[in-house]
Short mmCIF file of C-alpha atoms and ligand atoms in Angstrom, two decimals:
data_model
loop_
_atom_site.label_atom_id
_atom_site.label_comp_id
_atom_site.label_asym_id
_atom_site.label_seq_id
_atom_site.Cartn_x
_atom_site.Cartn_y
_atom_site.Cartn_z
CA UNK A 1 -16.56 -36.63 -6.02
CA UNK A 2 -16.84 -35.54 -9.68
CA UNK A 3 -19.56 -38.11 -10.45
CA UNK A 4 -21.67 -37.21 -7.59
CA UNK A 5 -21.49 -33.72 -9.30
CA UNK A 6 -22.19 -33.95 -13.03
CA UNK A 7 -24.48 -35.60 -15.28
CA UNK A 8 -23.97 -38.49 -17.64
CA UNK A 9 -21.63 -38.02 -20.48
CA UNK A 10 -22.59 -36.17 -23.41
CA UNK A 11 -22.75 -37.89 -27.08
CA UNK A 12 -20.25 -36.88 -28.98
CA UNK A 13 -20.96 -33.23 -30.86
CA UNK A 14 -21.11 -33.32 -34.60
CA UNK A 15 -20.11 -30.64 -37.35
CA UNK A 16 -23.06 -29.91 -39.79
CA UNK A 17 -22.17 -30.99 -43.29
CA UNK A 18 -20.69 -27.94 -45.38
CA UNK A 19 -23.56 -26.17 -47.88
CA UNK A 20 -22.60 -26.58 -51.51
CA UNK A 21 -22.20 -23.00 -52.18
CA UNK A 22 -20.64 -21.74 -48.59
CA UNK A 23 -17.52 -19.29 -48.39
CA UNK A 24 -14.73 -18.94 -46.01
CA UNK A 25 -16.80 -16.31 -44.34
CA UNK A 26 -19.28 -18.84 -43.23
CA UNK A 27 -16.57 -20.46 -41.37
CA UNK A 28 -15.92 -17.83 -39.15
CA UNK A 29 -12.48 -15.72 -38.27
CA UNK A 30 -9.69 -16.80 -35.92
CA UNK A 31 -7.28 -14.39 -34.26
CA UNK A 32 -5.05 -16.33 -32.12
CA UNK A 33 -2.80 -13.93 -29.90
CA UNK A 34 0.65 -15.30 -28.78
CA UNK A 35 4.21 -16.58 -29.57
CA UNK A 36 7.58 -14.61 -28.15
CA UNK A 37 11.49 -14.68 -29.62
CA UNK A 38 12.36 -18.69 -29.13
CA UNK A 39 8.55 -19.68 -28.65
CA UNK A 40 7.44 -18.53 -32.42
CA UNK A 41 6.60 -22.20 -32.92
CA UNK A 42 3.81 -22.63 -30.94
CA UNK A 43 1.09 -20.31 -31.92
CA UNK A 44 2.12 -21.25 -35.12
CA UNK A 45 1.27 -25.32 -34.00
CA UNK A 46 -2.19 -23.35 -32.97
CA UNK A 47 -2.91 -21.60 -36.36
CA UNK A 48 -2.13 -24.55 -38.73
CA UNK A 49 -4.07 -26.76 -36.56
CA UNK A 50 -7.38 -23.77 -36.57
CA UNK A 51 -6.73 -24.04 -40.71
CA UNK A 52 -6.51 -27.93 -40.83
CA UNK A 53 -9.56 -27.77 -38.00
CA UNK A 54 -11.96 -26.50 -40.68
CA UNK A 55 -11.72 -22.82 -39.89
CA UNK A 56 -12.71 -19.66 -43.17
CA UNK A 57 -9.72 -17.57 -41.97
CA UNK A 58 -7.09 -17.74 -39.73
CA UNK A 59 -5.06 -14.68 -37.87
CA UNK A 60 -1.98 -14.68 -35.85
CA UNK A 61 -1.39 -11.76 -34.09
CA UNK A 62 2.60 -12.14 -32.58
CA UNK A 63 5.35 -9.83 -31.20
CA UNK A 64 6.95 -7.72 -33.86
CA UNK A 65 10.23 -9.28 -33.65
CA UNK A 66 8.61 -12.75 -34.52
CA UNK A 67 6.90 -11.85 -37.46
CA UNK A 68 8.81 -13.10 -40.45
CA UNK A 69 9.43 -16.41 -38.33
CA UNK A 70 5.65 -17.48 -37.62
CA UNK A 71 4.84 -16.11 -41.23
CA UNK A 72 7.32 -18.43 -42.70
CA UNK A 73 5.99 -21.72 -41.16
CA UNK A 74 2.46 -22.04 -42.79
CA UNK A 75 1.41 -19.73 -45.91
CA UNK A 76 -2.66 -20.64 -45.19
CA UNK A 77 -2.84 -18.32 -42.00
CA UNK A 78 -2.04 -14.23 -42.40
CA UNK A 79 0.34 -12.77 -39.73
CA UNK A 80 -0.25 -8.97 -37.74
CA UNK A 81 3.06 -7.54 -36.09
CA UNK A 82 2.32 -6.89 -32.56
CA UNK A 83 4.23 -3.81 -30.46
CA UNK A 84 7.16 -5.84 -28.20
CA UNK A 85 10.38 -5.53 -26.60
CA UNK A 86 12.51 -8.44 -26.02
CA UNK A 87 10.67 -10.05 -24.01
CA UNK A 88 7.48 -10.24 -26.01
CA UNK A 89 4.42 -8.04 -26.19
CA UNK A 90 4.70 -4.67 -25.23
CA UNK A 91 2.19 -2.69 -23.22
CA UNK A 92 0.56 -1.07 -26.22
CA UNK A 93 -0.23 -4.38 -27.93
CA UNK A 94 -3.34 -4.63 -25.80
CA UNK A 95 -5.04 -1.53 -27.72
CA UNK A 96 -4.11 -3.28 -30.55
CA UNK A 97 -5.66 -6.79 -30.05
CA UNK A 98 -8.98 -4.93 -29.28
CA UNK A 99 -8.90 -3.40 -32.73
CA UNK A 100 -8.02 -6.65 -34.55
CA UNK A 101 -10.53 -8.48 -32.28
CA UNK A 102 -13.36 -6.57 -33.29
CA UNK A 103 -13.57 -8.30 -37.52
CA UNK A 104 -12.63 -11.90 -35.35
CA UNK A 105 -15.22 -13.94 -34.61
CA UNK A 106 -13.28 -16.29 -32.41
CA UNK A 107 -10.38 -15.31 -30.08
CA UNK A 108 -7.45 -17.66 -29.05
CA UNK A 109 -4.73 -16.70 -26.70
CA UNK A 110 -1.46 -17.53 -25.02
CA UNK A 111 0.48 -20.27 -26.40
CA UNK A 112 4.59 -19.19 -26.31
CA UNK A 113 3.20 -15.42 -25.36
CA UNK A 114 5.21 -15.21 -22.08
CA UNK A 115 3.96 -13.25 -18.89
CA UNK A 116 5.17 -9.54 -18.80
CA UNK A 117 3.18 -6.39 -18.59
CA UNK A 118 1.92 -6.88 -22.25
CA UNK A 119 0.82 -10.39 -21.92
CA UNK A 120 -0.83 -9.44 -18.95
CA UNK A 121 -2.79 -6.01 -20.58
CA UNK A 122 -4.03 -8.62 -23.73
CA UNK A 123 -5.69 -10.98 -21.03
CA UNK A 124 -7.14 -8.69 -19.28
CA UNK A 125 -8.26 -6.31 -22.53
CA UNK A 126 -9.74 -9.92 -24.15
CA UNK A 127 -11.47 -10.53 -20.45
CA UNK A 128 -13.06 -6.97 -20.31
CA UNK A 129 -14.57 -7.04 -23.28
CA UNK A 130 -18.60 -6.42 -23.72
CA UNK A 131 -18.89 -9.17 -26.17
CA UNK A 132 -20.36 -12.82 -26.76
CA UNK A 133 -17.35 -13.90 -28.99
CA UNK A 134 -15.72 -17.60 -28.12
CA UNK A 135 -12.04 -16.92 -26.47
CA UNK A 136 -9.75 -20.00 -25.80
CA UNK A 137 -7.08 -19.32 -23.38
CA UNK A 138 -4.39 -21.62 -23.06
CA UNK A 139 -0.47 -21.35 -21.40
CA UNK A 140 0.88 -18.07 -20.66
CA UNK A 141 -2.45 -16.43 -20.44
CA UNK A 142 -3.57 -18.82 -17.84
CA UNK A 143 -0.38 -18.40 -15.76
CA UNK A 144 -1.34 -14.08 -16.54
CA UNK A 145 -4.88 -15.09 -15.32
CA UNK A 146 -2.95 -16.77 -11.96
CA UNK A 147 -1.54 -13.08 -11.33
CA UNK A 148 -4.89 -11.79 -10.82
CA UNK A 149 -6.51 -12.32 -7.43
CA UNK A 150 -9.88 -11.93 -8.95
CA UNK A 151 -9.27 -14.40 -12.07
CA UNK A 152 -12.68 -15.90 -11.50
CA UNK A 153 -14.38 -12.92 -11.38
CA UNK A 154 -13.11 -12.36 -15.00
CA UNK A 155 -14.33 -15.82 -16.44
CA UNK A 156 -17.80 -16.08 -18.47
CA UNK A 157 -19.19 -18.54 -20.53
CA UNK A 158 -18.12 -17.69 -23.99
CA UNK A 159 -14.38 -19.22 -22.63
CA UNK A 160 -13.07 -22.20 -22.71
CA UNK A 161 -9.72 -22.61 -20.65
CA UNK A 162 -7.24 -25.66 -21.21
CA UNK A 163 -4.87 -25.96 -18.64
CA UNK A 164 -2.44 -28.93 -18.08
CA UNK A 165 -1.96 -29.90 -14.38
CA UNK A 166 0.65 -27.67 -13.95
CA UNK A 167 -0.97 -24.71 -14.97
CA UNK A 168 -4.62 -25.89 -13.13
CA UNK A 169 -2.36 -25.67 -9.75
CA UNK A 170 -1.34 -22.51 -10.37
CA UNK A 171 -4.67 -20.87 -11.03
CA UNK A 172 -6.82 -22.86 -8.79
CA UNK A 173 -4.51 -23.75 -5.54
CA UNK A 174 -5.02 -27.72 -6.25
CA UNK A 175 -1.93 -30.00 -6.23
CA UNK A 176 -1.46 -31.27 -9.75
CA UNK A 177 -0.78 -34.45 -8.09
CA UNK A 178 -5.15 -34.63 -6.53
CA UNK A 179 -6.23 -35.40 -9.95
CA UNK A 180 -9.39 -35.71 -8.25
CA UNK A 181 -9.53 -32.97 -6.61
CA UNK A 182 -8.16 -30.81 -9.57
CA UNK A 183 -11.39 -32.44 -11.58
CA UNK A 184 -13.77 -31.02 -8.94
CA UNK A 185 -12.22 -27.35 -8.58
CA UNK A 186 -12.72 -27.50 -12.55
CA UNK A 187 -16.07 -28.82 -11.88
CA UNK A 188 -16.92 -25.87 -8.72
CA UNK A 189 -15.24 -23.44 -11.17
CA UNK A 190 -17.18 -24.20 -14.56
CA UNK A 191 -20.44 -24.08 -12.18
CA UNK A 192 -19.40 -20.36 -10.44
CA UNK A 193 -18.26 -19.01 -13.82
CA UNK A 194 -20.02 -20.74 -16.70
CA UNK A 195 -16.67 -20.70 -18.26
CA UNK A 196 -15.61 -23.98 -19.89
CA UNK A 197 -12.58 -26.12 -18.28
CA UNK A 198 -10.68 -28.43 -20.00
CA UNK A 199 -8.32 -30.32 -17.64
CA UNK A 200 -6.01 -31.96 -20.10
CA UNK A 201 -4.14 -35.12 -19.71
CA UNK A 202 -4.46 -39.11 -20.27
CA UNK A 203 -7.83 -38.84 -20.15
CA UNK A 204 -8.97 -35.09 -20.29
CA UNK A 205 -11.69 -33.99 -18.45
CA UNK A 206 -14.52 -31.49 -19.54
CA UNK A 207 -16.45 -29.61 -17.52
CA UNK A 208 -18.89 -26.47 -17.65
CA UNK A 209 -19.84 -27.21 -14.53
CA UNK A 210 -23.42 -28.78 -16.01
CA UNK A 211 -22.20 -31.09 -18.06
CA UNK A 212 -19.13 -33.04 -17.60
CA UNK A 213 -16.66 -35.63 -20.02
CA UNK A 214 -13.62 -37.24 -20.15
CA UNK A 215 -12.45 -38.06 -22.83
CA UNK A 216 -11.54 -41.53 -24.35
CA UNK A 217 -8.64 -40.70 -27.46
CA UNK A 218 -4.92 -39.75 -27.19
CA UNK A 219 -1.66 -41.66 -26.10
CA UNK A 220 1.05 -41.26 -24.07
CA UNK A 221 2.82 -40.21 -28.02
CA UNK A 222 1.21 -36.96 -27.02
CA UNK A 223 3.53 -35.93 -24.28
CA UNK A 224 6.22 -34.03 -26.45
CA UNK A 225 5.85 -30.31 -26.65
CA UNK A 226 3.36 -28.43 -28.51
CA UNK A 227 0.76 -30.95 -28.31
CA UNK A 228 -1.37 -28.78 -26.17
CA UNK A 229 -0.76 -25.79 -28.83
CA UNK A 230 -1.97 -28.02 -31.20
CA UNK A 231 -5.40 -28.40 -28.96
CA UNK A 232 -5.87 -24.36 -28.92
CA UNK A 233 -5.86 -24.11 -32.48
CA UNK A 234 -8.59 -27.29 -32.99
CA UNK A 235 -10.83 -25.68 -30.49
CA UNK A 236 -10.84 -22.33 -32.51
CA UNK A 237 -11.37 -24.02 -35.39
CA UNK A 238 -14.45 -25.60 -33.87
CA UNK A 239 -16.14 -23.07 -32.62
CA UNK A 240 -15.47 -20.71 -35.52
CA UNK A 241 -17.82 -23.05 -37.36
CA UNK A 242 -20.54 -22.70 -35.18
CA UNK A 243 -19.94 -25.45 -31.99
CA UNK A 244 -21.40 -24.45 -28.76
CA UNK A 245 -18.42 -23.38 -26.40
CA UNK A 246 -18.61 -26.62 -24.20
CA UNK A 247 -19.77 -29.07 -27.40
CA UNK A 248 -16.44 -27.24 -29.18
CA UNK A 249 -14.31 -28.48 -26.18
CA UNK A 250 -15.97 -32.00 -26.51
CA UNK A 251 -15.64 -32.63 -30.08
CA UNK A 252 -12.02 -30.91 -29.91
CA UNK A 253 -10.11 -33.04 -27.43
CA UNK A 254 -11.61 -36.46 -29.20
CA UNK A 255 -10.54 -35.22 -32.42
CA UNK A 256 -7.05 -34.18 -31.15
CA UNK A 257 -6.78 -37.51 -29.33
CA UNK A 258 -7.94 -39.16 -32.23
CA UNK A 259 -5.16 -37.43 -34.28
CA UNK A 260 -2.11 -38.34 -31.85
CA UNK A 261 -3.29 -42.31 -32.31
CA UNK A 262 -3.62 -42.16 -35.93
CA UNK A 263 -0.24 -40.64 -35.61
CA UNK A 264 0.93 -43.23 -33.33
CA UNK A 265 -0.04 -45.85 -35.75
CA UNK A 266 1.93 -44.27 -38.63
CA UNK A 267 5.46 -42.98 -36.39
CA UNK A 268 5.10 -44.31 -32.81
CA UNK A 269 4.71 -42.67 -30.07
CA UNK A 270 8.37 -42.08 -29.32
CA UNK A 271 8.71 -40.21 -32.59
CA UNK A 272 5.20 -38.54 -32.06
CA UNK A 273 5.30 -34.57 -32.53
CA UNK A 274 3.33 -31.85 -32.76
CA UNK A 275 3.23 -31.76 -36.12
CA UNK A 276 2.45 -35.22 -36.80
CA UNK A 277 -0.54 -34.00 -34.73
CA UNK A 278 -1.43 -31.76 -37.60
CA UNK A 279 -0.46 -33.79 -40.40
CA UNK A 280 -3.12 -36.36 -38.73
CA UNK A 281 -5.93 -34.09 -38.09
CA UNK A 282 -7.44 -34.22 -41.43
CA UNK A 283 -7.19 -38.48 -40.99
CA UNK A 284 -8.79 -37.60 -37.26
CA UNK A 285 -11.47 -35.40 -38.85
CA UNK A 286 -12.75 -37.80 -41.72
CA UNK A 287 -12.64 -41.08 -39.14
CA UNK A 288 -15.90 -38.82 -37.34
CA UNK A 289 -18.02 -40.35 -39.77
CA UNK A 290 -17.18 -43.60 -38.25
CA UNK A 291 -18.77 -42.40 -34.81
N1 NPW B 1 7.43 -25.04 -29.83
C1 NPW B 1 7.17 -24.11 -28.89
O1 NPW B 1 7.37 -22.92 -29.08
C2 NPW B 1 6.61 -24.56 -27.58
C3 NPW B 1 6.29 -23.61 -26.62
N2 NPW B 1 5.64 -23.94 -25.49
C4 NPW B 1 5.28 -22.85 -24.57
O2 NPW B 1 6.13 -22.92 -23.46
C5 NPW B 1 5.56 -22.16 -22.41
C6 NPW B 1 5.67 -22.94 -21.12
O3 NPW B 1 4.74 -24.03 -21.13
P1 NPW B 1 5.07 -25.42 -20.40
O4 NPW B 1 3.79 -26.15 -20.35
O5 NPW B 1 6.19 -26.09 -21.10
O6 NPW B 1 5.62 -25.03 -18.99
P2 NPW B 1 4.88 -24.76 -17.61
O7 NPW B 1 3.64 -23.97 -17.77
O8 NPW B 1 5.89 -24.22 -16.68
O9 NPW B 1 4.37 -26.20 -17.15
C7 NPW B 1 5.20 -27.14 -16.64
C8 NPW B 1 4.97 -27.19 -15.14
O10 NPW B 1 3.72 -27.83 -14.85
C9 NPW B 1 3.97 -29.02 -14.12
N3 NPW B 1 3.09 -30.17 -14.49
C10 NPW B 1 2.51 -31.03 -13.65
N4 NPW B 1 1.77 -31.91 -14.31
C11 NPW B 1 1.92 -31.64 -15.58
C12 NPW B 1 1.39 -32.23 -16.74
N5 NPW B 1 0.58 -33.32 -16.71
N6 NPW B 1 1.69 -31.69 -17.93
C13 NPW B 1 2.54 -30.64 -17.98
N7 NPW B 1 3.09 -30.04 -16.91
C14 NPW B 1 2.76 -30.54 -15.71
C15 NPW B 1 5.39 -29.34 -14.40
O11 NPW B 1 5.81 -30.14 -13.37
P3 NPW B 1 7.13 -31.11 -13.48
O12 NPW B 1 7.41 -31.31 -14.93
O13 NPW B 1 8.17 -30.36 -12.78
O14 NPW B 1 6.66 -32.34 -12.81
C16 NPW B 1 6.03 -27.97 -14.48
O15 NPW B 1 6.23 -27.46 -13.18
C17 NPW B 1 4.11 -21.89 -22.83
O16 NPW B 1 4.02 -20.58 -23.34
C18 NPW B 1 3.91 -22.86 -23.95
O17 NPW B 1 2.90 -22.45 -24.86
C19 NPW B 1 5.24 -25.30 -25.20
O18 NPW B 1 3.91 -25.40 -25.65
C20 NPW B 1 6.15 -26.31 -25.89
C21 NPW B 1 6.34 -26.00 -27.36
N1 ADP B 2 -0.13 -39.56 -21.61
C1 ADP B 2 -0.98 -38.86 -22.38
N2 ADP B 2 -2.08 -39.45 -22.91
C2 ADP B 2 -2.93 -38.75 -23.67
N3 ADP B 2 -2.77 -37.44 -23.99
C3 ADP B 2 -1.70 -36.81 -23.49
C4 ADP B 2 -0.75 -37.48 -22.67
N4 ADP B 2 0.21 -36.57 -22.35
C5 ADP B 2 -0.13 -35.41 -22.91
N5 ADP B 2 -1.27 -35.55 -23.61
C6 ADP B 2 -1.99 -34.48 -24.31
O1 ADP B 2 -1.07 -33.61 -24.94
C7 ADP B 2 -1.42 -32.25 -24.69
C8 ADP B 2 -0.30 -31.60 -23.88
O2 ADP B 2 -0.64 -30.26 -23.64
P1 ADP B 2 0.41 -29.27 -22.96
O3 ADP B 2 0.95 -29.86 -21.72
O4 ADP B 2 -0.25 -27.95 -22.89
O5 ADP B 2 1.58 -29.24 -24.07
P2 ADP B 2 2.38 -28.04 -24.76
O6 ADP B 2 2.23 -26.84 -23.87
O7 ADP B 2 3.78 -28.53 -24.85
O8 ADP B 2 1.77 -27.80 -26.10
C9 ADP B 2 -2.75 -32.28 -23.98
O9 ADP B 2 -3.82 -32.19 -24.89
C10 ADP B 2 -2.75 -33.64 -23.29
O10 ADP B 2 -4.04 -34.14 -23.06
MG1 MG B 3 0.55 -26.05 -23.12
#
């Protein structure tokens, strides 16, 4: 199946070592789009982890109504009040995320963002656009991507999607119980779209449809929520420094991985949170060397 498909694995990507005189503005701009009343924590998980991930400048963009909450967990990130109702994001937010998206140079979306009308209008506004810029979507804008019939059609390779099994059923029809099979749609789908796929779980699996990975960190620590939010913000980090989209994904679910066992080591992987996660990225990040 997936083997007969793709090539050998991949050695692992590296990050170029930082120029002595560099700025924040060589380390490229996140905007990460997401969060709702109740779910405020994860796109916050996201941000933190794009800051501790190596990224110049980090962005949340969140519903109005969530502002002073997300802005209160992490002063290293700046905040942008999105138009909502109670739900989350409004319809107008859309217009809105186009403006901010144009000084990003990296786009994440969809942890805690929910799936009305304006959840669905920033997918599809981030999908539309003319542009080469990275865009991670994880969550809620995969389950908006789900609601459109032509979903594919709206994939190209500057994205990198990272669905758990769950949310891989609902876009691509496959049984989250056929790992297998959900590991070849990924495969059929990176190779139709160019669009990056990573199928997360025990062992992750990458996939651009080329090339093909899975990956060899994490523990079973890692299965307490916000984890995967966690993930979205590492990739963004990544490729705002200059990763290849599929070389990002590589590098990112290792490192992540590599984070929740460091963490395991230090609380166990009943205690294991998210936010060990990010208090052991920067552990996760100097172990590379090691590699
Ligand atoms: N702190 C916060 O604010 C947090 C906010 N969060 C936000 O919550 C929102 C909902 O996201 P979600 O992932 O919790 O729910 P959902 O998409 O319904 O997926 C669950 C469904 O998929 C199925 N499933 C099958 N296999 C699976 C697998 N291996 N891994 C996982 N699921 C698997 C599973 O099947 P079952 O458990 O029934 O077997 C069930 O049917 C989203 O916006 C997210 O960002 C969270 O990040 C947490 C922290
Ligand atoms: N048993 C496991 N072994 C290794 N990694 C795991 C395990 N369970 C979950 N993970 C990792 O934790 C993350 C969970 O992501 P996700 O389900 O999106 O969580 P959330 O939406 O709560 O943030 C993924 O990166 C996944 O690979
Ligand atoms: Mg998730």
């Amino acid at each position: 199946m997936v083997n007969e498909m793709t090539t050998r694995s991949p050695a692992l990507p590296q990050l170029a070592p930082r120029d002595a005189d560099s700025h924040k503005g060589d380390y490229g701009r996140v905007l990460l789009i997401g969060g709702s009343p109740g779910m405020a924590g994860s796109i916050s998980l996201s941000a933190s982890a794009s800051i501790r991930s190596g990224a110049g400048l980090v962005t949340v963009a969140v519903p109005r109504r969530c502002l002073e909450t997300v802005a209160g967990y992490d002063r290293c990130y700046m905040t942008v009040a999105l138009p909502d109702d109670l739900k989350g994001f409004y319809e107008l937010a859309a217009s809105r995320v186009a403006q901010l998206s144009e000084s990003a140079t990296v786009l994440g979306c969809g942890p805690g963002m929910r799936t009305g009308v304006g959840a669905e209008g920033i997918v599809k506004t981030l999908c539309s656009q003319e542009s080469d810029k990275p865009l991670v979507f994880d969550a809620d804008a995969l389950n908006c991507l789900s609601q459109c019939d032509d979903w594919k059609s709206m994939l190209a390779p500057r994205m990198i999607l990272t669905p758990h099994p769950g949310e891989w059923e609902r876009l691509s029809g496959v049984a989250a119980s056929d790992r297998k099979a959900q590991e070849a749609a990924a495969v059929e789908t990176g190779k139709a779209t160019g669009a990056t796929i990573v199928l997360k779980g025990s062992k992750t699996f990458v996939t651009d449809g080329k090339k093909s990975v899975h990956n060899s960190t994490g523990n079973p620590g890692m299965a307490s929520g916000g984890s995967g939010d966690v993930l979205t913000g590492v990739l963004c980090g990544l490729l705002a420094q200059g990763l290849a989209v599929f070389e990002a994904a590589h590098l990112g679910v290792f490192v992540h991985g590599r984070a929740g066992d460091l963490a395991a080591e230090s609380v166990g992987q009943i205690s294991l949170s998210a936010s060990d996660l990010l208090q052991h990225l920067p552990a996760a990040f100097m172990s590379l060397s090691d590699q």
